[in-house]
Amino acid sequence: MSDSDSEFFQRWMTLWKNIDNAFNAVLRRVHLSYNEYLLLESLKAAPQGMEPSALADARELSRQHVNLLLRQLETAGLITRTGATTDKRRRIIALSPAGDEMLASIKTAWRELDAAGWATFAPYERGRIISLLEHYYATLAGN
């Protein structure tokens, strides 16, 4: 890798990390980790609820880690646990109304943050940036 390639890569990784940190700041304000957010999103997509093992598999997290996160989310009132109708030993995890409200507020904050960033560009610049990033992603996905 040449010095200019190395410098470009370092700038790109710094930029990616900084953008990620800006969006994660929204989660920190509501005291959620990114993995907790992902579990809430999975539950939002499954209104019938999910078993902890299915959540772990869906998010490629260990069952132990998911159980820890679920305890924290339950303490915060963002999820509910009920017994399965067929086997009372099994637990079904569902998004609580407070969890649904939390997700909505996070998405609103992220949209506002994103809109503020994109508003600094002219429409043709936004279109060009998106087109270039789509090309970049297509290259990554092809490898």
Coordinates of N, CA and C in Angstrom, one line a residue:
M1 N 0.9 -1.2 0.0 CA 0.0 0.0 0.0 C 0.9 1.2 0.0
S2 N 0.6 2.1 -0.9 CA 1.4 3.4 -1.0 C 1.1 4.3 0.2
D3 N 1.9 5.3 0.4 CA 1.7 6.3 1.5 C 0.3 7.0 1.2
S4 N 0.0 7.3 0.0 CA -1.2 8.0 -0.3 C -2.4 7.1 -0.1
D5 N -2.3 5.8 -0.4 CA -3.3 4.8 -0.1 C -3.5 4.6 1.4
S6 N -2.4 4.6 2.1 CA -2.5 4.4 3.5 C -3.1 5.6 4.2
E7 N -2.8 6.8 3.7 CA -3.4 8.0 4.3 C -4.9 8.0 4.0
F8 N -5.3 7.7 2.7 CA -6.7 7.7 2.4 C -7.4 6.7 3.3
F9 N -6.9 5.5 3.4 CA -7.5 4.5 4.3 C -7.7 5.0 5.7
Q10 N -6.7 5.6 6.2 CA -6.8 6.1 7.6 C -7.8 7.2 7.7
R11 N -7.9 8.1 6.7 CA -8.9 9.1 6.8 C -10.3 8.5 6.6
W12 N -10.5 7.5 5.8 CA -11.8 6.9 5.6 C -12.2 6.2 6.9
M13 N -11.3 5.4 7.5 CA -11.6 4.7 8.8 C -12.0 5.7 9.9
T14 N -11.3 6.8 9.9 CA -11.6 7.9 10.9 C -12.9 8.5 10.7
L15 N -13.2 8.8 9.4 CA -14.5 9.3 9.1 C -15.7 8.3 9.4
W16 N -15.5 7.1 9.1 CA -16.5 6.1 9.3 C -16.7 6.0 10.8
K17 N -15.7 5.9 11.6 CA -15.8 5.8 13.1 C -16.5 7.1 13.6
N18 N -16.2 8.2 13.1 CA -16.8 9.5 13.6 C -18.3 9.5 13.3
I19 N -18.7 9.1 12.1 CA -20.1 9.1 11.7 C -20.8 8.1 12.7
D20 N -20.2 6.9 12.8 CA -20.8 5.9 13.7 C -21.0 6.4 15.1
N21 N -19.9 7.1 15.6 CA -20.0 7.7 17.0 C -21.1 8.8 17.1
A22 N -21.3 9.6 16.0 CA -22.4 10.6 16.1 C -23.7 9.9 16.2
F23 N -24.0 8.9 15.5 CA -25.3 8.2 15.6 C -25.4 7.4 16.9
N24 N -24.3 6.8 17.4 CA -24.4 6.1 18.7 C -24.6 7.1 19.8
A25 N -24.2 8.3 19.7 CA -24.5 9.3 20.8 C -25.9 9.4 21.1
V26 N -26.8 9.2 20.1 CA -28.2 9.2 20.3 C -28.6 8.0 21.3
L27 N -28.0 6.9 21.0 CA -28.3 5.7 21.9 C -27.7 6.0 23.3
R28 N -26.6 6.6 23.4 CA -26.0 6.9 24.8 C -27.0 7.8 25.5
R29 N -27.6 8.8 24.9 CA -28.5 9.7 25.6 C -29.7 9.0 26.2
V30 N -30.1 7.8 25.6 CA -31.2 7.1 26.2 C -30.7 5.8 26.9
H31 N -29.4 5.8 27.1 CA -28.8 4.7 27.9 C -29.0 3.3 27.3
L32 N -28.8 3.2 26.0 CA -28.9 1.9 25.3 C -27.6 1.7 24.6
S33 N -27.2 0.4 24.5 CA -26.1 0.0 23.7 C -26.6 -0.3 22.3
Y34 N -25.7 -0.4 21.4 CA -26.1 -0.7 20.0 C -26.8 -2.1 20.0
N35 N -26.2 -3.1 20.7 CA -26.8 -4.4 20.7 C -28.2 -4.4 21.4
E36 N -28.4 -3.6 22.4 CA -29.7 -3.5 22.9 C -30.7 -3.0 21.9
Y37 N -30.2 -1.9 21.2 CA -31.1 -1.4 20.1 C -31.4 -2.4 19.1
L38 N -30.4 -3.2 18.7 CA -30.7 -4.3 17.7 C -31.7 -5.3 18.2
L39 N -31.7 -5.7 19.5 CA -32.6 -6.6 20.0 C -34.0 -6.0 19.9
L40 N -34.1 -4.7 20.3 CA -35.4 -4.0 20.2 C -36.0 -4.0 18.8
E41 N -35.1 -3.8 17.8 CA -35.5 -3.8 16.4 C -36.0 -5.1 16.0
S42 N -35.3 -6.2 16.4 CA -35.7 -7.5 16.1 C -37.1 -7.8 16.7
L43 N -37.4 -7.3 17.9 CA -38.7 -7.5 18.5 C -39.8 -6.7 17.8
K44 N -39.4 -5.5 17.4 CA -40.3 -4.7 16.6 C -40.8 -5.4 15.4
A45 N -39.9 -6.1 14.7 CA -40.2 -6.9 13.5 C -40.9 -8.2 13.8
A46 N -41.1 -8.6 15.0 CA -41.7 -9.8 15.4 C -42.8 -9.5 16.5
P47 N -43.9 -8.9 16.1 CA -44.9 -8.5 17.1 C -45.4 -9.7 17.9
Q48 N -45.3 -10.9 17.4 CA -45.7 -12.1 18.2 C -44.7 -12.5 19.3
G49 N -43.5 -11.8 19.2 CA -42.5 -12.1 20.2 C -41.5 -13.1 19.7
M50 N -40.4 -13.3 20.5 CA -39.4 -14.2 20.1 C -38.8 -14.9 21.3
E51 N -38.3 -16.0 21.2 CA -37.6 -16.7 22.3 C -36.2 -16.1 22.3
P52 N -35.6 -16.1 23.5 CA -34.2 -15.5 23.6 C -33.2 -16.2 22.7
S53 N -33.3 -17.5 22.5 CA -32.4 -18.2 21.6 C -32.5 -17.7 20.1
A54 N -33.8 -17.4 19.7 CA -34.0 -16.9 18.4 C -33.4 -15.5 18.2
L55 N -33.6 -14.7 19.3 CA -33.0 -13.4 19.2 C -31.4 -13.4 19.1
A56 N -30.8 -14.3 19.9 CA -29.4 -14.5 19.8 C -29.0 -14.9 18.4
D57 N -29.7 -15.9 17.8 CA -29.3 -16.3 16.5 C -29.5 -15.2 15.5
A58 N -30.6 -14.5 15.6 CA -30.9 -13.4 14.6 C -29.9 -12.3 14.6
R59 N -29.3 -12.0 15.8 CA -28.3 -11.0 15.9 C -26.9 -11.5 16.0
E60 N -26.7 -12.8 15.9 CA -25.4 -13.4 15.9 C -24.7 -13.0 17.2
L61 N -25.4 -13.1 18.3 CA -24.8 -12.9 19.7 C -24.9 -14.1 20.5
S62 N -24.1 -14.3 21.5 CA -24.1 -15.4 22.3 C -25.4 -15.4 23.2
R63 N -25.9 -16.5 23.5 CA -27.2 -16.6 24.3 C -27.0 -16.0 25.7
Q64 N -25.8 -16.1 26.2 CA -25.5 -15.5 27.5 C -25.5 -14.0 27.4
H65 N -24.9 -13.5 26.4 CA -24.9 -12.0 26.2 C -26.4 -11.5 26.0
V66 N -27.1 -12.2 25.2 CA -28.5 -11.8 25.0 C -29.3 -11.8 26.3
N67 N -29.1 -12.8 27.1 CA -29.8 -12.9 28.4 C -29.5 -11.7 29.2
L68 N -28.2 -11.3 29.3 CA -27.8 -10.2 30.0 C -28.5 -8.9 29.5
L69 N -28.5 -8.7 28.2 CA -29.1 -7.6 27.6 C -30.6 -7.6 27.9
L70 N -31.2 -8.7 27.8 CA -32.7 -8.8 28.0 C -33.0 -8.4 29.5
R71 N -32.2 -8.8 30.4 CA -32.5 -8.4 31.8 C -32.4 -6.9 31.9
Q72 N -31.4 -6.3 31.3 CA -31.3 -4.8 31.3 C -32.5 -4.1 30.7
L73 N -33.0 -4.7 29.5 CA -34.1 -4.1 28.8 C -35.4 -4.3 29.6
E74 N -35.5 -5.4 30.3 CA -36.7 -5.7 31.1 C -36.7 -4.8 32.3
T75 N -35.6 -4.6 32.9 CA -35.5 -3.6 34.1 C -35.9 -2.2 33.7
A76 N -35.5 -1.8 32.4 CA -35.9 -0.5 31.9 C -37.3 -0.4 31.4
G77 N -38.0 -1.6 31.4 CA -39.4 -1.6 31.0 C -39.6 -1.6 29.5
L78 N -38.6 -1.9 28.7 CA -38.7 -1.8 27.3 C -39.1 -3.1 26.6
I79 N -39.1 -4.2 27.4 CA -39.6 -5.5 26.9 C -40.5 -6.2 27.9
T80 N -41.2 -7.2 27.5 CA -42.0 -8.0 28.4 C -41.6 -9.5 28.2
R81 N -41.8 -10.3 29.2 CA -41.5 -11.8 29.1 C -42.8 -12.5 29.5
T82 N -43.2 -13.4 28.7 CA -44.4 -14.2 29.0 C -44.1 -15.7 28.7
G83 N -44.8 -16.6 29.4 CA -44.6 -18.0 29.1 C -45.2 -18.4 27.8
A84 N -44.6 -19.3 27.1 CA -45.1 -19.8 25.8 C -46.4 -20.6 26.1
T85 N -47.4 -20.5 25.2 CA -48.6 -21.2 25.4 C -48.5 -22.7 25.4
T86 N -47.5 -23.2 24.7 CA -47.4 -24.7 24.6 C -46.4 -25.3 25.6
D87 N -45.5 -24.5 26.1 CA -44.5 -24.9 27.1 C -44.2 -23.8 28.0
K88 N -44.8 -23.8 29.2 CA -44.6 -22.7 30.2 C -43.2 -22.5 30.6
R89 N -42.3 -23.4 30.4 CA -40.9 -23.2 30.7 C -40.2 -22.3 29.7
R90 N -40.7 -22.2 28.5 CA -40.1 -21.3 27.5 C -40.7 -19.9 27.7
R91 N -39.8 -18.9 27.4 CA -40.2 -17.5 27.5 C -40.3 -16.9 26.2
I92 N -41.3 -16.1 26.0 CA -41.5 -15.3 24.8 C -41.2 -13.8 25.2
I93 N -40.3 -13.2 24.4 CA -39.9 -11.8 24.7 C -40.6 -10.9 23.6
A94 N -41.2 -9.9 24.1 CA -41.9 -8.9 23.2 C -41.6 -7.5 23.6
L95 N -41.7 -6.6 22.6 CA -41.5 -5.2 22.8 C -42.7 -4.6 23.6
S96 N -42.3 -3.9 24.6 CA -43.4 -3.2 25.4 C -43.8 -1.9 24.8
P97 N -44.9 -1.3 25.1 CA -45.2 0.0 24.6 C -44.1 1.0 24.8
A98 N -43.4 1.0 26.0 CA -42.3 1.9 26.3 C -41.2 1.6 25.3
G99 N -40.9 0.3 25.0 CA -39.9 0.0 24.0 C -40.2 0.5 22.6
D100 N -41.4 0.4 22.3 CA -41.9 0.9 21.0 C -41.7 2.4 20.9
E101 N -42.0 3.1 21.9 CA -41.8 4.6 22.0 C -40.4 4.9 21.9
M102 N -39.5 4.1 22.6 CA -38.1 4.4 22.6 C -37.5 4.2 21.2
L103 N -37.9 3.2 20.5 CA -37.5 3.0 19.1 C -37.9 4.2 18.3
A104 N -39.1 4.6 18.4 CA -39.6 5.7 17.6 C -38.8 7.0 17.9
S105 N -38.5 7.2 19.2 CA -37.7 8.5 19.5 C -36.3 8.4 19.0
I106 N -35.7 7.2 19.0 CA -34.3 7.0 18.4 C -34.3 7.3 16.9
K107 N -35.3 6.7 16.3 CA -35.4 6.9 14.8 C -35.6 8.3 14.4
T108 N -36.4 9.0 15.2 CA -36.7 10.4 14.9 C -35.4 11.2 15.1
A109 N -34.7 10.9 16.2 CA -33.4 11.6 16.5 C -32.4 11.3 15.4
W110 N -32.3 10.1 14.9 CA -31.4 9.7 13.9 C -31.7 10.4 12.6
R111 N -33.0 10.5 12.2 CA -33.5 11.2 11.0 C -33.1 12.7 11.1
E112 N -33.3 13.3 12.2 CA -33.0 14.7 12.4 C -31.5 14.9 12.2
L113 N -30.7 14.1 12.8 CA -29.2 14.2 12.7 C -28.8 14.0 11.3
D114 N -29.3 13.0 10.7 CA -29.0 12.7 9.3 C -29.4 13.9 8.4
A115 N -30.6 14.4 8.6 CA -31.1 15.5 7.7 C -30.2 16.7 7.9
A116 N -29.8 17.0 9.1 CA -28.9 18.1 9.4 C -27.6 18.0 8.6
G117 N -27.0 16.8 8.6 CA -25.8 16.5 7.8 C -26.0 16.7 6.4
W118 N -27.0 16.1 5.8 CA -27.3 16.1 4.4 C -27.7 17.5 3.9
A119 N -28.3 18.3 4.8 CA -28.7 19.6 4.4 C -27.6 20.5 4.0
T120 N -26.4 20.2 4.4 CA -25.2 21.0 4.1 C -24.7 20.8 2.6
F121 N -25.4 19.9 1.9 CA -25.0 19.6 0.5 C -26.2 20.0 -0.4
A122 N -25.8 20.4 -1.6 CA -26.8 20.7 -2.6 C -27.4 19.3 -3.1
P123 N -28.6 19.4 -3.6 CA -29.3 18.1 -4.1 C -28.4 17.3 -5.0
Y124 N -27.7 18.0 -6.0 CA -26.9 17.2 -6.9 C -25.7 16.6 -6.2
E125 N -25.2 17.2 -5.1 CA -24.1 16.6 -4.4 C -24.5 15.4 -3.6
R126 N -25.7 15.5 -3.0 CA -26.3 14.3 -2.3 C -26.5 13.2 -3.2
G127 N -27.0 13.4 -4.4 CA -27.2 12.4 -5.4 C -25.9 11.7 -5.8
R128 N -24.9 12.5 -6.0 CA -23.6 12.0 -6.4 C -22.9 11.2 -5.3
I129 N -23.0 11.7 -4.0 CA -22.4 11.0 -2.9 C -23.1 9.6 -2.8
I130 N -24.4 9.6 -2.8 CA -25.2 8.3 -2.7 C -24.8 7.4 -3.9
S131 N -24.7 7.9 -5.0 CA -24.3 7.1 -6.2 C -22.9 6.5 -6.0
L132 N -22.0 7.3 -5.5 CA -20.6 6.8 -5.3 C -20.6 5.7 -4.2
L133 N -21.3 6.0 -3.1 CA -21.4 5.0 -2.0 C -22.0 3.7 -2.4
E134 N -23.1 3.8 -3.3 CA -23.7 2.6 -3.8 C -22.7 1.8 -4.7
H135 N -21.9 2.5 -5.5 CA -20.8 1.8 -6.3 C -19.8 1.2 -5.3
Y136 N -19.4 1.9 -4.3 CA -18.4 1.3 -3.3 C -19.0 0.1 -2.7
Y137 N -20.2 0.1 -2.2 CA -20.9 -1.0 -1.6 C -21.0 -2.2 -2.6
A138 N -21.4 -1.9 -3.8 CA -21.5 -3.0 -4.8 C -20.2 -3.7 -5.0
T139 N -19.1 -3.0 -5.0 CA -17.8 -3.6 -5.1 C -17.5 -4.5 -3.9
L140 N -17.8 -4.0 -2.7 CA -17.6 -4.8 -1.5 C -18.4 -6.0 -1.5
A141 N -19.7 -5.9 -1.9 CA -20.6 -7.0 -1.9 C -20.2 -8.1 -2.9
G142 N -19.5 -7.7 -4.0 CA -19.1 -8.6 -5.0 C -17.8 -9.4 -4.6
N143 N -17.2 -9.0 -3.5 CA -16.0 -9.7 -3.1 C -16.3 -10.8 -2.1

